PDB file of C-alpha atoms in Angstrom:
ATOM      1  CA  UNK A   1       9.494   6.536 -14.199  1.00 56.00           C
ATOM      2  CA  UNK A   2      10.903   5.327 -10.623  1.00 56.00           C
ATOM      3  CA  UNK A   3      10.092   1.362 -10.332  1.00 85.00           C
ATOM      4  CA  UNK A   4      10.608  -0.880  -7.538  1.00 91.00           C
ATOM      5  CA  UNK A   5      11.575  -4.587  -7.994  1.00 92.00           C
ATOM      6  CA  UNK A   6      10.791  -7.268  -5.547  1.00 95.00           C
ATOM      7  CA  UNK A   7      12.035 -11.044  -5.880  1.00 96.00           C
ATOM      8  CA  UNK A   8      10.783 -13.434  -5.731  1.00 97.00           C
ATOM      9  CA  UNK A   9       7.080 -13.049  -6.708  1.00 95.00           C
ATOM     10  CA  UNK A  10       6.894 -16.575  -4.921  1.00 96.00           C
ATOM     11  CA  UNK A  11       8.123 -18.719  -2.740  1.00 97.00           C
ATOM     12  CA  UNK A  12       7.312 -21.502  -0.908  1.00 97.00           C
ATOM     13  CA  UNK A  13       9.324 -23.393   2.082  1.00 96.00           C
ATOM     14  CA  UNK A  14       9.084 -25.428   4.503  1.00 97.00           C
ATOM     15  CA  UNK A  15       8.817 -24.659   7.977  1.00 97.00           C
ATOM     16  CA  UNK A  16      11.980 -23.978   9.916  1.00 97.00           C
ATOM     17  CA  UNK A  17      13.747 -22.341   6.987  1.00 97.00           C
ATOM     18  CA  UNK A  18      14.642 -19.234   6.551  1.00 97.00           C
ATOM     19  CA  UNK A  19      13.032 -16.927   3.311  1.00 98.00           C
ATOM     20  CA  UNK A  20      15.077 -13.534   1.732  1.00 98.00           C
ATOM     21  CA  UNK A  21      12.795 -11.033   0.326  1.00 98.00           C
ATOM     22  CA  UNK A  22      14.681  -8.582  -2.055  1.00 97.00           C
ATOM     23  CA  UNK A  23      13.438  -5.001  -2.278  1.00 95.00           C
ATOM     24  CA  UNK A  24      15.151  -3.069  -4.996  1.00 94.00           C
ATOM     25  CA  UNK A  25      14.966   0.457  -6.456  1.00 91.00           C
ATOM     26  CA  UNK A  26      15.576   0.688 -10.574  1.00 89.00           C
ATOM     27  CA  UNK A  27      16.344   4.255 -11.250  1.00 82.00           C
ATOM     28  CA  UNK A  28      16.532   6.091  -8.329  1.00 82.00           C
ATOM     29  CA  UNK A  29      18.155   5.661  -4.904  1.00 85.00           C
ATOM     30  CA  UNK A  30      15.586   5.631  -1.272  1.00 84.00           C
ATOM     31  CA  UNK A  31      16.949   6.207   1.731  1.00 82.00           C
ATOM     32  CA  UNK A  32      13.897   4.809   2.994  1.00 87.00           C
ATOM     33  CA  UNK A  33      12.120   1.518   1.816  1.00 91.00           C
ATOM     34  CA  UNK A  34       9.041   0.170   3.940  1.00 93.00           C
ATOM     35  CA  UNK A  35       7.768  -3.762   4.582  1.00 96.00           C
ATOM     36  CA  UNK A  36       3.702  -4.275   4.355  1.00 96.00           C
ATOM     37  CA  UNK A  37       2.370  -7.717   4.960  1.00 97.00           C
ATOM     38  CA  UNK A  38      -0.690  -8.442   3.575  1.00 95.00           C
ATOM     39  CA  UNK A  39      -3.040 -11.559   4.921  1.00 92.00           C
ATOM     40  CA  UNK A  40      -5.682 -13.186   2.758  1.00 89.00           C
ATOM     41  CA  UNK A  41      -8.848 -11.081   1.875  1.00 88.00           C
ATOM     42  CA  UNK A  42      -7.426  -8.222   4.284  1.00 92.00           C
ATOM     43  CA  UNK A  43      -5.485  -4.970   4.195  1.00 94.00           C
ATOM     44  CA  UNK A  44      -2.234  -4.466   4.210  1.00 95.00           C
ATOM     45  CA  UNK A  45      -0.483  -3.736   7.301  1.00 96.00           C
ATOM     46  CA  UNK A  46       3.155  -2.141   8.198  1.00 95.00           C
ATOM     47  CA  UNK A  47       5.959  -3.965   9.634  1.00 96.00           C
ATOM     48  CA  UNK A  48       8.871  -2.416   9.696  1.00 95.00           C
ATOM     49  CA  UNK A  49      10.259   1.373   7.844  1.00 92.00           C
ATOM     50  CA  UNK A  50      13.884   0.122   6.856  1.00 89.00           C
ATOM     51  CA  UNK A  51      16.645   2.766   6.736  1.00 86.00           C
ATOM     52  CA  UNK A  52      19.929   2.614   4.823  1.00 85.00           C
ATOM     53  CA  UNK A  53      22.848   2.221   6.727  1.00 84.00           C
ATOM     54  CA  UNK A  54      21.129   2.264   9.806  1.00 86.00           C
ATOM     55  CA  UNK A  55      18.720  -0.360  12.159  1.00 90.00           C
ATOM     56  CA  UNK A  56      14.787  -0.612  10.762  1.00 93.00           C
ATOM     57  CA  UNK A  57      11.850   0.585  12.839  1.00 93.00           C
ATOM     58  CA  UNK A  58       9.686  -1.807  13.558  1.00 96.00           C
ATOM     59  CA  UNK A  59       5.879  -1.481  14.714  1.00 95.00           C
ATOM     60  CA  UNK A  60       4.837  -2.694  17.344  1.00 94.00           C
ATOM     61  CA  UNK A  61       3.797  -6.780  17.335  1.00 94.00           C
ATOM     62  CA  UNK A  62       6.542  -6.943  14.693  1.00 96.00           C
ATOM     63  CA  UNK A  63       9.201  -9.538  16.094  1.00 95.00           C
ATOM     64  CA  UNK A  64      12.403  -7.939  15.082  1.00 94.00           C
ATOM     65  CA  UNK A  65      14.287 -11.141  15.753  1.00 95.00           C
ATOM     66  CA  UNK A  66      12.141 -13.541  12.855  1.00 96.00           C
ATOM     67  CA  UNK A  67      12.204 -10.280  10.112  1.00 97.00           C
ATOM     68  CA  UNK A  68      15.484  -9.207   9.771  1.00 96.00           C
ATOM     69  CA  UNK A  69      15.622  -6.014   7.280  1.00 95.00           C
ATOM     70  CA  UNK A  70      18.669  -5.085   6.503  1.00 92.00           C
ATOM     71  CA  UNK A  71      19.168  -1.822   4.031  1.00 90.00           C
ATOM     72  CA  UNK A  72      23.173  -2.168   2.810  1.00 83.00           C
ATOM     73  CA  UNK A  73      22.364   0.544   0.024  1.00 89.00           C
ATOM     74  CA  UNK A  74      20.730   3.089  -1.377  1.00 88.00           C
ATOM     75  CA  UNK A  75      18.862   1.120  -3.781  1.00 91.00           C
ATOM     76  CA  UNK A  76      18.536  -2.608  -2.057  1.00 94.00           C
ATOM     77  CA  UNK A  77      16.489  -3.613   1.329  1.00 94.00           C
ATOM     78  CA  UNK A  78      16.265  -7.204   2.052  1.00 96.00           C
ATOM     79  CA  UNK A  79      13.779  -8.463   4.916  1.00 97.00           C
ATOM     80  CA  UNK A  80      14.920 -12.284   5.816  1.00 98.00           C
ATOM     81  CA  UNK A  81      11.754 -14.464   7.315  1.00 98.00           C
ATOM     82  CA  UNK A  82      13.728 -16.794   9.561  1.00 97.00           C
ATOM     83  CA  UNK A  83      12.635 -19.773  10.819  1.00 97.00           C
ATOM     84  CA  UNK A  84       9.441 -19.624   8.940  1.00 97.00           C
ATOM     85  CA  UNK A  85       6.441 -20.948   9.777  1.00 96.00           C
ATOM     86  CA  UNK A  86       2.520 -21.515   8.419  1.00 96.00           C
ATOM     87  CA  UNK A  87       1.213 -18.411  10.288  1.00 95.00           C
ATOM     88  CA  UNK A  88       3.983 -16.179   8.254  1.00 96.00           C
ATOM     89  CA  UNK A  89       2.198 -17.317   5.148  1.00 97.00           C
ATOM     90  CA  UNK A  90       1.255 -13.961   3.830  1.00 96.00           C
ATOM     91  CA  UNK A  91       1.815 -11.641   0.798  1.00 96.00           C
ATOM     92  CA  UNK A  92       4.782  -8.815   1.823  1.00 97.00           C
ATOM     93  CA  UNK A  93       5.300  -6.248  -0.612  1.00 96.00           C
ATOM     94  CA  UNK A  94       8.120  -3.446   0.233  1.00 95.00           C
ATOM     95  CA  UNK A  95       7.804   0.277  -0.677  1.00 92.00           C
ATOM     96  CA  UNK A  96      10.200   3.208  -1.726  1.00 88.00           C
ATOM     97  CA  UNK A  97       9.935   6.724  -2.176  1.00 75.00           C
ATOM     98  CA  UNK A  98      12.230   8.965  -4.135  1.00 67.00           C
ATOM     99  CA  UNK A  99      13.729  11.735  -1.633  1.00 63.00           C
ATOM    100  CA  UNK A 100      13.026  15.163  -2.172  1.00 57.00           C
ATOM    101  CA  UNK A 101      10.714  15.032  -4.448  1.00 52.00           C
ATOM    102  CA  UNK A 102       6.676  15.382  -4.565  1.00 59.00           C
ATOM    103  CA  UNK A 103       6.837  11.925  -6.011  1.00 62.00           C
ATOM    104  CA  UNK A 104       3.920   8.582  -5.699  1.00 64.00           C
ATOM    105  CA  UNK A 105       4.924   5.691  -3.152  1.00 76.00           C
ATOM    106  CA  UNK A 106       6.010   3.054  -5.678  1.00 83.00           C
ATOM    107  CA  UNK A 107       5.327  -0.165  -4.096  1.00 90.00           C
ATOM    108  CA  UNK A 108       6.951  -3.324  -5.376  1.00 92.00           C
ATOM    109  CA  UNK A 109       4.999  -6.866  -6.857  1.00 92.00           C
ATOM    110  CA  UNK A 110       4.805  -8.329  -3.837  1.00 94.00           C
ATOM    111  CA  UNK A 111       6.187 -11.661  -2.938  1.00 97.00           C
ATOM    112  CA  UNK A 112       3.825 -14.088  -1.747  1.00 96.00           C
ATOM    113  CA  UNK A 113       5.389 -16.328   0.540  1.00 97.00           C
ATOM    114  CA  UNK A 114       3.657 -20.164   1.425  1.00 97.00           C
ATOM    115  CA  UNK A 115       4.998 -22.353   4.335  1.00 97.00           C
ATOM    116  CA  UNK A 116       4.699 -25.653   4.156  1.00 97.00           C
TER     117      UNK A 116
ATOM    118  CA  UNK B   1      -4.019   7.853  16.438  1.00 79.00           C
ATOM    119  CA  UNK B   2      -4.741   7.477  12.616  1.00 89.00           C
ATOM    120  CA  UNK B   3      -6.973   5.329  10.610  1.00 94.00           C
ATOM    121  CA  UNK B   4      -9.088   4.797   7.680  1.00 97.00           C
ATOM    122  CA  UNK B   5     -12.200   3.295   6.905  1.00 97.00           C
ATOM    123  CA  UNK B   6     -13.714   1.741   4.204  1.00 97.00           C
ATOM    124  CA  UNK B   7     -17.208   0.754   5.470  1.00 95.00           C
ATOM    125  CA  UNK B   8     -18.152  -1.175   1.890  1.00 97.00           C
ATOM    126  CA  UNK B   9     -16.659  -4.296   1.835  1.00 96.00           C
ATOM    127  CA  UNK B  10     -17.713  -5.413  -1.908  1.00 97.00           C
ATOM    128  CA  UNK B  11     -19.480  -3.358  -4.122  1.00 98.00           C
ATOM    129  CA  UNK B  12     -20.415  -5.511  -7.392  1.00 97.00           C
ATOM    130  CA  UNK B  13     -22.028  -3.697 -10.719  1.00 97.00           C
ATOM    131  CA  UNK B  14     -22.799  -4.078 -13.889  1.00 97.00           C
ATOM    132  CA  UNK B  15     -20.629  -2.870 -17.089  1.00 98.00           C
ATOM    133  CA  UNK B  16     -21.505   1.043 -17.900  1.00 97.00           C
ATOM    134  CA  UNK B  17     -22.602   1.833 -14.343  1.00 98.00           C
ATOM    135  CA  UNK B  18     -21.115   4.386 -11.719  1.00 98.00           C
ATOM    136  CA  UNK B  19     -19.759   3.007  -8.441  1.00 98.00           C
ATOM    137  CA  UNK B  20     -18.384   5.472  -5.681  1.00 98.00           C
ATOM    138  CA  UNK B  21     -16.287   3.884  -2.778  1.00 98.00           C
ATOM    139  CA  UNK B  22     -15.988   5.780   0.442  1.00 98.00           C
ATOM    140  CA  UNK B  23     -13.179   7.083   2.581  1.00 98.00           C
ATOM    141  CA  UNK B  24     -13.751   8.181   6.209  1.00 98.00           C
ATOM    142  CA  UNK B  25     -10.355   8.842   8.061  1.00 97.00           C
ATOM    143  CA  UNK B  26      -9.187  10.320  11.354  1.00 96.00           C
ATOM    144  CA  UNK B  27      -6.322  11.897  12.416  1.00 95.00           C
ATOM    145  CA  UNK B  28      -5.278  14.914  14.909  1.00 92.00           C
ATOM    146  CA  UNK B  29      -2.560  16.257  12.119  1.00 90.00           C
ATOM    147  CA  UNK B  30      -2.909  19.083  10.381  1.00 90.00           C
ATOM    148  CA  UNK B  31      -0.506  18.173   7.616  1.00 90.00           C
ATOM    149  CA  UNK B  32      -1.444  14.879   6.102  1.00 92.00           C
ATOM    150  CA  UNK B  33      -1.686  12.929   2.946  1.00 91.00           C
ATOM    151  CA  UNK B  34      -4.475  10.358   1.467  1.00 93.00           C
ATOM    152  CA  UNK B  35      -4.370   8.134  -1.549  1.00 93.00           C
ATOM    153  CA  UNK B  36      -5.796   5.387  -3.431  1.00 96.00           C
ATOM    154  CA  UNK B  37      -4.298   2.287  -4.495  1.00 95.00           C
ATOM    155  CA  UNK B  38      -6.049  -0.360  -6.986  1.00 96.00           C
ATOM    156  CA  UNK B  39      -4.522  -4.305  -6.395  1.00 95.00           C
ATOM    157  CA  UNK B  40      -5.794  -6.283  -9.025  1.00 94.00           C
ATOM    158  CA  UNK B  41      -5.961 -10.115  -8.638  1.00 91.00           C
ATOM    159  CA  UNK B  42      -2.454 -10.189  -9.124  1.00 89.00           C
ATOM    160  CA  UNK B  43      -1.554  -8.741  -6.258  1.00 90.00           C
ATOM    161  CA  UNK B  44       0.528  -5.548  -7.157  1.00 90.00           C
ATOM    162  CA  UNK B  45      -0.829  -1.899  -6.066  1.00 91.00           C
ATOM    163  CA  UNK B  46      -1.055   0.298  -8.552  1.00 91.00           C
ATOM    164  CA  UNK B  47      -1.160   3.764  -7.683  1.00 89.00           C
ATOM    165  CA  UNK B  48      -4.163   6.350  -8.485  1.00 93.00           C
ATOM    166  CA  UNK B  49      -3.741   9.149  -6.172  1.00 91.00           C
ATOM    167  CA  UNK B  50      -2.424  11.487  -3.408  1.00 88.00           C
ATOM    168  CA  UNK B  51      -3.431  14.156  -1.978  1.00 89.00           C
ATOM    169  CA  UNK B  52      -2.369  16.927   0.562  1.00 89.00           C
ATOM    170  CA  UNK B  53      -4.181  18.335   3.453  1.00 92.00           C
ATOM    171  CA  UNK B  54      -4.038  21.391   2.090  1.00 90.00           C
ATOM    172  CA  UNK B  55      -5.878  20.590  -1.661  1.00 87.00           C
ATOM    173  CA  UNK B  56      -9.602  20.178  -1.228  1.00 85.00           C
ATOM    174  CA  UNK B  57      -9.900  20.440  -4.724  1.00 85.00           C
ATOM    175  CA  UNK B  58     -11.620  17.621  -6.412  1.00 87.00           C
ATOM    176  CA  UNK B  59      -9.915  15.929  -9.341  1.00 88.00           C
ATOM    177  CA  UNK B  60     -11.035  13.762 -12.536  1.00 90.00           C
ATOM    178  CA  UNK B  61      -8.780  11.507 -14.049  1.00 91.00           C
ATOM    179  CA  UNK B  62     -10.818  10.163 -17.024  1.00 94.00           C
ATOM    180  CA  UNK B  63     -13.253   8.219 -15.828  1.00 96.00           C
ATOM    181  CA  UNK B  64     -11.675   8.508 -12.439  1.00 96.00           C
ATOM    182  CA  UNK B  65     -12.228  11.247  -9.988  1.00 96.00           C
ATOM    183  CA  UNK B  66     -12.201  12.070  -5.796  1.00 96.00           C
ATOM    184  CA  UNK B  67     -14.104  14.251  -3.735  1.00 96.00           C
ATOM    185  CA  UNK B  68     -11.956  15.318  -0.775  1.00 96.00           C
ATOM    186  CA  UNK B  69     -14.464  17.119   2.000  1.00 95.00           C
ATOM    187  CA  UNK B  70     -12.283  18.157   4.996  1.00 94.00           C
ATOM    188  CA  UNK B  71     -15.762  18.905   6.463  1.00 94.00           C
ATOM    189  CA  UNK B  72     -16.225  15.193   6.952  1.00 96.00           C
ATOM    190  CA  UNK B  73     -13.017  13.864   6.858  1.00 96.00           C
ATOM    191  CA  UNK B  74     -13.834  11.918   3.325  1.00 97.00           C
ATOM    192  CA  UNK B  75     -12.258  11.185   0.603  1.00 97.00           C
ATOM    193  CA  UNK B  76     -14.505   9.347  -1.711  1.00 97.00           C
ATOM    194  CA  UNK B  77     -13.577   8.099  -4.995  1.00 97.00           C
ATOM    195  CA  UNK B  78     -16.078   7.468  -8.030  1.00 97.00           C
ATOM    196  CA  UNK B  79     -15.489   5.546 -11.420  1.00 98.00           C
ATOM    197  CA  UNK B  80     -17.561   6.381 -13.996  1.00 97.00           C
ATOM    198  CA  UNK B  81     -18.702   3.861 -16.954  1.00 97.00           C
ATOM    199  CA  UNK B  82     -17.280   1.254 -15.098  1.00 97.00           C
ATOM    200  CA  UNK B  83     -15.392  -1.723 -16.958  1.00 97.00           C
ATOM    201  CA  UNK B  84     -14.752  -5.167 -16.171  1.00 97.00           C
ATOM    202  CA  UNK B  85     -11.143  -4.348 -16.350  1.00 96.00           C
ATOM    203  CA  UNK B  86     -12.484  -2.143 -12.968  1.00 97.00           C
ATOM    204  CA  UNK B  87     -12.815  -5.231 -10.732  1.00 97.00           C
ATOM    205  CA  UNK B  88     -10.286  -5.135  -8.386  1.00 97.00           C
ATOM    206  CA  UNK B  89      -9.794  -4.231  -4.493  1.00 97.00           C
ATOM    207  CA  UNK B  90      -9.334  -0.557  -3.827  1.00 98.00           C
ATOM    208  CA  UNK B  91      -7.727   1.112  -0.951  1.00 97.00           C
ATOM    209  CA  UNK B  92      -7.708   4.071   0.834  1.00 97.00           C
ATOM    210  CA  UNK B  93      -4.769   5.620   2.750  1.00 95.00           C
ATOM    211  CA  UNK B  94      -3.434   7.587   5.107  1.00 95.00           C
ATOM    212  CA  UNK B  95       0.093   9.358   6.008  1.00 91.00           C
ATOM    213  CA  UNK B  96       0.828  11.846   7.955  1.00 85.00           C
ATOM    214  CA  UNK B  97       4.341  12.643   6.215  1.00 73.00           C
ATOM    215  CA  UNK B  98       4.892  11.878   2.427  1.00 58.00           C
ATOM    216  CA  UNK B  99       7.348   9.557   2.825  1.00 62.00           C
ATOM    217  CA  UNK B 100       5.420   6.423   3.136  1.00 75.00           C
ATOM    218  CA  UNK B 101       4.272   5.059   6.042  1.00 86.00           C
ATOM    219  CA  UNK B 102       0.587   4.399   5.375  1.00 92.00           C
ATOM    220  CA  UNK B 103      -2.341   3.684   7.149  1.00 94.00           C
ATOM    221  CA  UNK B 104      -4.974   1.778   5.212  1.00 96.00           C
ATOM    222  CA  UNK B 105      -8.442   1.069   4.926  1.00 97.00           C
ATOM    223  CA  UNK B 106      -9.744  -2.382   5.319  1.00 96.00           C
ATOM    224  CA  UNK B 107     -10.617  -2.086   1.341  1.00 97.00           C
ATOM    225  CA  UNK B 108     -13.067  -2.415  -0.863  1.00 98.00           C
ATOM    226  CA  UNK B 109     -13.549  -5.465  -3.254  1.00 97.00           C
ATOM    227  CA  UNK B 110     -14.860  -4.120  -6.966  1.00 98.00           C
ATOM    228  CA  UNK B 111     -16.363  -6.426  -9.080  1.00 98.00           C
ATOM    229  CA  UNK B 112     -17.598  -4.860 -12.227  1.00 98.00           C
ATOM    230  CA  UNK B 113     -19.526  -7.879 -14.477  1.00 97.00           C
ATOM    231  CA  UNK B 114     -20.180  -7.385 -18.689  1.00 95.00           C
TER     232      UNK B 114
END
């Protein structure tokens, strides 16, 4: 069945650096991959609906400028936390969904990112 | 504007017994999609259900099934014999396309003990 891979599970930096997130589809290609961040003990929330070959959408709150998502291809999206800092310590997990068909959301692991 | 609530925020119960977790949502579309999503400690969602505007039947999935009432605007889910394999958060969603931007519920925090 469709998977979605997300690396790293973990990471942990220290603040002022910058943190890549990889968002990957296994067997099948998504136009369309969405970032979630997820605080502590509370829901998850959208950030930003990334679109291949073209700018993301982010929601509103979401600074655009600290997570850059870029989607080069069909099957990768990458959303860069730059200049990190203790309140971006959360858990971001991405999403894909095969096109065209009346398929689940798969959602990747999750990376859960700590700044030191 | 769309959202979802959860109202129970931890539900805990003992091996064998039933627990249903409730789903209230809003939204002014007439085409829209729910689901729920189980994250275990680990973190990861794993997917359970979805279900179209359009399908008020209720489904069983072994010991899992949903009651989708349009009349209310619920979407209730109910495990049956719970396990201690069970305890996890659950979530409740909401989309008014398929493709994936969800809405979710605050959540609901499971914690089935032997």
């Amino acid at each position: 069945g469709a998977v979605v891979s997300q690396h790293p599970s973990w990471v942990i930096c220290k603040s002022g650096t910058s943190v890549k997130i990889e968002c990957r589809s296994l067997d099948f290609q998504a136009t369309t991959m969405f970032w979630y961040r997820q605080f502590p003990k509370q829901s998850l929330m959208l950030m930003a609906t990334s679109n291949e070959g073209s700018k993301a959408t982010y929601e509103q709150g979401v600074e655009k400028d600290k997570f850059l998502i870029n989607h080069a291809s069909l099957t990768l999206s990458t959303l860069t936390v730059t200049s990190a800092h203790p309140e971006d310590s959360s858990f971001y997990i991405c999403s894909a969904h095969v096109q065209g068909r009346n398929s689940p959301l798969h959602f990747g692991n999750g990376t859960r990112l700590t700044v030191t | 504007a769309q959202k979802v609530t959860q109202a129970q925020t931890e539900i805990s119960v003992v091996e064998k017994e039933d627990v249903t977790l409730d789903c209230v949502y809003e939204t002014r579309d007439t085409t829209y999609y729910l689901f729920w999503y189980k994250q275990p400690p680990s973190g990861e969602l794993v997917f359970l259900i979805r279900r179209n505007s359009f399908d008020e039947q209720n489904e069983i999935s072994g010991r899992y099934s949903w009651n989708f009432q349009k009349s209310t605007s619920s979407f209730n889910f109910t495990i049956t014999a719970s396990q201690v394999v069970d305890s996890a958060v659950y979530f409740c969603a909401l989309s008014d396309d398929s493709w994936g931007k969800l809405q979710f519920g605050a959540g609901t925090q499971v914690v089935v003990t032997p």
